[in-house]
Amino acid sequence: MIDNQTVQYIAGLSRLRVQDQDSSRFARDLEVILHYVRQLEELDVKDVPATSHVLNIQNVFRKDEIAPSLTQEQALSFAIEKNSGHYIVPKVIE
Amino acid sequence: MEFETVIGLEVHLQLNTCTKIFCSCRNLFGDQPNTNVCPVCLGLPGSLPVLNRKVLDFGIRVGLALDCEISPLVKFDRKNYFYPDLPKGYQISQFDFPIARKGHISIKSSAGDKRIGITRAHLEEDAGKLIHNDQNRSTLVDYNRTGTPLVEIVSDPDLRTAQEAYDYLTALKLVLSYLSVSECDMEKGSLRCDANVSIRPKGDSKLGTKTELKNMNSFSAVRRAIDYEAKRQEGILLSGGEIVQQTLLWDDARAVTLPMRSKENSHDYRYFPDPDLVPFVLDPAWVIAAREALPELPTQKLSRLVEHYKLNIYDATIIIQDRELADFFEACYLIYPDAKKIANWLNGPLLKELNERKCSLHDLDLLPAVLAALIEKVETAQISNLAGKEALSLYLNKNGSLEEIIRNKGFLQVSDDQQLLTVIDEVLRDNPAAVAEIKSGKTNVTGFLVGQAMKKMQGKANPKKLNELITGRLQNE
Ligand SMILES: [Zn+2]
């Protein structure tokens, strides 16, 4: 059962801000989706391997050969804030 | 109540491939920040990861060396969490199909050999480097390390003491160092270790609540941290408290573990298959070829050195600590086939030189032929043992060829009878009292006369020869 609390928890994991009045709508939608998927439980899928990929291709590699990277200037051109070759982010503490 | 500690270790090993795991950026530590980055390792929209084949080869090699089963199917999954060291918002890792599982490694314990299980080894990408700046409350981010290939090696909870954990790490590092897949340097971060620690009443089979220890910078720090944490947990249980499952950071300076101040839910990683990476199916022939290409591993080398060269376990154990040193030993033996003598020189003077210089064998310009020649000169008494050690040191300091050093330093010992006898006769004449004592049976006084003669020869006489000649002279009188 998806309740408002679960919606807020999932939103938190995804760093999304969900307004309280929207929570119950999302809870209802998620519940419907889960209900639909739950139909699978009626089938015997014991011997069916989980699909991890829908394309029928495998073993796509590259050789261990160096190719040019971006320049520091290019890399940092996306940064909102930068300093001495680094991206700057708000302080995170561990 | 008596408690038992249960420890499992997670070791992260950075692989020394030329490029990163999913992009062609240079895989190198210590460059200018954010210069080895591209749209893939920066997680820019629209970029696609492509696996470096060598990373898979290295992963198979690590798995085989740890006696693991290699998974015929290898797939990658996304481990989701938000942190600035991870530009994509997820780390590409392996969840349910790790490349290797069910291996083991042996450690020496007081009760003989103990087998430690390896739960799994999986491939993943490293995160970026954060530098926290206290002054302006900001964090600097360098993404050069992002996408460095890692193998994470997870042990079974088979370790029971901090010392066993230390021994496991030492044994593991030795095997890994033989594989040439990583620098295996904990100080430089190419080998890192986290520990899962819990305690339970001795005899119980149920595991206690565990804590995860991070931030240990050396094997001995791992040992100290586990010892501290086991005692801390014991204190809590004995006073009726409960262990809280959490991640703790080891503070080596203060010698305590402290809770990591992180957001709740950080362990809800919501793994799912990475749709950007197709699965990898390992042909059995591939794995067989990798097994055949494995180098001789430390335990195999140890038994071979003991059996083939008749080395004792002690000498052989020291030599196999360094694959290079073991190769050097065998190369010396081809030139000068006296295993014990070579072992003495490697484990004594040569290791001392390496330790003093804090370098490894390949940093020295030393050919096996040069050391073999030096050993031969000492063994044939052309130079003394002491002079030999000094000659080695001077040679490594680039003071010329071995021959030049021996000549210039006057290391050659005089073994010529005529020359020595002239000196001996002088010594015997100057020390009548000592001569009388020897004749009365106090043969140990001979040493004094050898010393006197050596003094006159400025230390350049062959002491064995001097002894023989003095004894002969006195017997003939
Ligand atoms: Zn890149």
mmCIF file of C-alpha atoms in Angstrom, chain A residues 9-10 12-15 51-53 55 57-73 75-76 78 81 83-94, chain B residues 17-25 33-35 37 44 50-54 56 75 82-83 132 134 137-141 143 261 265 268 270 273 275 277-281 286:
data_model
loop_
_atom_site.group_PDB
_atom_site.id
_atom_site.type_symbol
_atom_site.label_atom_id
_atom_site.label_comp_id
_atom_site.label_asym_id
_atom_site.label_seq_id
_atom_site.Cartn_x
_atom_site.Cartn_y
_atom_site.Cartn_z
ATOM 1 C CA TYR A 9 10.240 9.139 1.093
ATOM 2 C CA ILE A 10 10.672 8.301 -2.599
ATOM 3 C CA GLY A 12 13.295 12.569 -0.882
ATOM 4 C CA LEU A 13 15.549 9.909 -2.366
ATOM 5 C CA SER A 14 15.163 11.581 -5.736
ATOM 6 C CA ARG A 15 15.691 15.059 -4.320
ATOM 7 C CA THR A 51 15.348 -9.272 -18.175
ATOM 8 C CA SER A 52 18.253 -6.978 -17.528
ATOM 9 C CA HIS A 53 18.449 -5.658 -21.040
ATOM 10 C CA LEU A 55 18.561 -5.351 -26.759
ATOM 11 C CA ILE A 57 23.439 -7.625 -28.142
ATOM 12 C CA GLN A 58 26.247 -8.442 -25.752
ATOM 13 C CA ASN A 59 29.962 -7.984 -25.147
ATOM 14 C CA VAL A 60 30.393 -4.433 -26.373
ATOM 15 C CA PHE A 61 33.897 -3.352 -25.409
ATOM 16 C CA ARG A 62 36.511 -0.775 -26.166
ATOM 17 C CA LYS A 63 40.262 -1.186 -26.153
ATOM 18 C CA ASP A 64 42.297 0.260 -23.303
ATOM 19 C CA GLU A 65 43.494 3.178 -25.417
ATOM 20 C CA ILE A 66 43.665 6.801 -24.325
ATOM 21 C CA ALA A 67 41.638 9.386 -26.249
ATOM 22 C CA PRO A 68 41.723 13.132 -25.623
ATOM 23 C CA SER A 69 39.749 14.356 -22.630
ATOM 24 C CA LEU A 70 38.113 17.726 -22.255
ATOM 25 C CA THR A 71 40.333 20.626 -21.280
ATOM 26 C CA GLN A 72 39.955 21.888 -17.757
ATOM 27 C CA GLU A 73 38.344 25.029 -19.132
ATOM 28 C CA ALA A 75 35.095 20.751 -18.175
ATOM 29 C CA LEU A 76 34.486 23.677 -15.842
ATOM 30 C CA PHE A 78 29.328 23.827 -16.958
ATOM 31 C CA GLU A 81 30.870 28.045 -9.345
ATOM 32 C CA ASN A 83 37.907 27.858 -8.226
ATOM 33 C CA SER A 84 41.496 26.857 -9.004
ATOM 34 C CA GLY A 85 40.523 24.108 -11.407
ATOM 35 C CA HIS A 86 37.797 22.683 -9.190
ATOM 36 C CA TYR A 87 34.038 22.669 -9.184
ATOM 37 C CA ILE A 88 32.698 24.333 -6.072
ATOM 38 C CA VAL A 89 29.683 22.885 -4.297
ATOM 39 C CA PRO A 90 28.055 23.759 -0.962
ATOM 40 C CA LYS A 91 29.977 22.184 1.865
ATOM 41 C CA VAL A 92 29.131 18.545 2.490
ATOM 42 C CA ILE A 93 30.237 16.907 5.702
ATOM 43 C CA GLU A 94 30.901 13.284 6.442
ATOM 44 C CA THR B 17 44.678 0.236 -16.684
ATOM 45 C CA CYS B 18 45.724 3.060 -19.043
ATOM 46 C CA THR B 19 42.177 4.380 -19.308
ATOM 47 C CA LYS B 20 39.103 4.549 -17.111
ATOM 48 C CA ILE B 21 36.506 1.803 -16.859
ATOM 49 C CA PHE B 22 33.812 3.297 -19.110
ATOM 50 C CA CYS B 23 35.594 6.024 -21.094
ATOM 51 C CA SER B 24 38.942 6.670 -22.780
ATOM 52 C CA CYS B 25 40.175 9.278 -20.282
ATOM 53 C CA PRO B 33 42.293 18.738 -11.331
ATOM 54 C CA ASN B 34 39.543 18.073 -13.857
ATOM 55 C CA THR B 35 41.879 17.479 -16.797
ATOM 56 C CA VAL B 37 37.479 14.088 -17.660
ATOM 57 C CA LEU B 44 26.731 14.662 -19.002
ATOM 58 C CA VAL B 50 31.558 1.560 -22.967
ATOM 59 C CA LEU B 51 33.409 -1.055 -20.959
ATOM 60 C CA ASN B 52 37.211 -1.198 -21.115
ATOM 61 C CA ARG B 53 37.935 -4.834 -21.998
ATOM 62 C CA LYS B 54 41.098 -4.855 -19.928
ATOM 63 C CA LEU B 56 37.097 -7.295 -17.369
ATOM 64 C CA LYS B 75 26.161 -7.292 -15.954
ATOM 65 C CA PHE B 82 23.286 11.705 -4.193
ATOM 66 C CA TYR B 83 26.686 13.026 -3.303
ATOM 67 C CA HIS B 132 36.469 20.271 2.162
ATOM 68 C CA ASP B 134 36.287 24.909 6.319
ATOM 69 C CA ARG B 137 31.993 26.500 3.923
ATOM 70 C CA SER B 138 32.453 25.052 0.463
ATOM 71 C CA THR B 139 33.718 21.833 -1.068
ATOM 72 C CA LEU B 140 36.092 21.575 -4.025
ATOM 73 C CA VAL B 141 35.437 18.735 -6.474
ATOM 74 C CA TYR B 143 36.492 14.446 -11.104
ATOM 75 C CA ARG B 261 27.108 12.432 10.040
ATOM 76 C CA ASN B 265 18.241 6.536 3.943
ATOM 77 C CA ASP B 268 18.576 2.745 0.080
ATOM 78 C CA ARG B 270 17.676 1.127 -5.395
ATOM 79 C CA PRO B 273 20.328 -2.917 -14.281
ATOM 80 C CA PRO B 275 20.335 0.127 -19.483
ATOM 81 C CA LEU B 277 25.556 -1.262 -20.708
ATOM 82 C CA VAL B 278 24.704 -4.496 -22.464
ATOM 83 C CA PRO B 279 25.404 -7.793 -20.672
ATOM 84 C CA PHE B 280 28.711 -9.614 -21.061
ATOM 85 C CA VAL B 281 28.825 -13.335 -21.652
ATOM 86 C CA TRP B 286 38.216 -16.916 -22.250
#
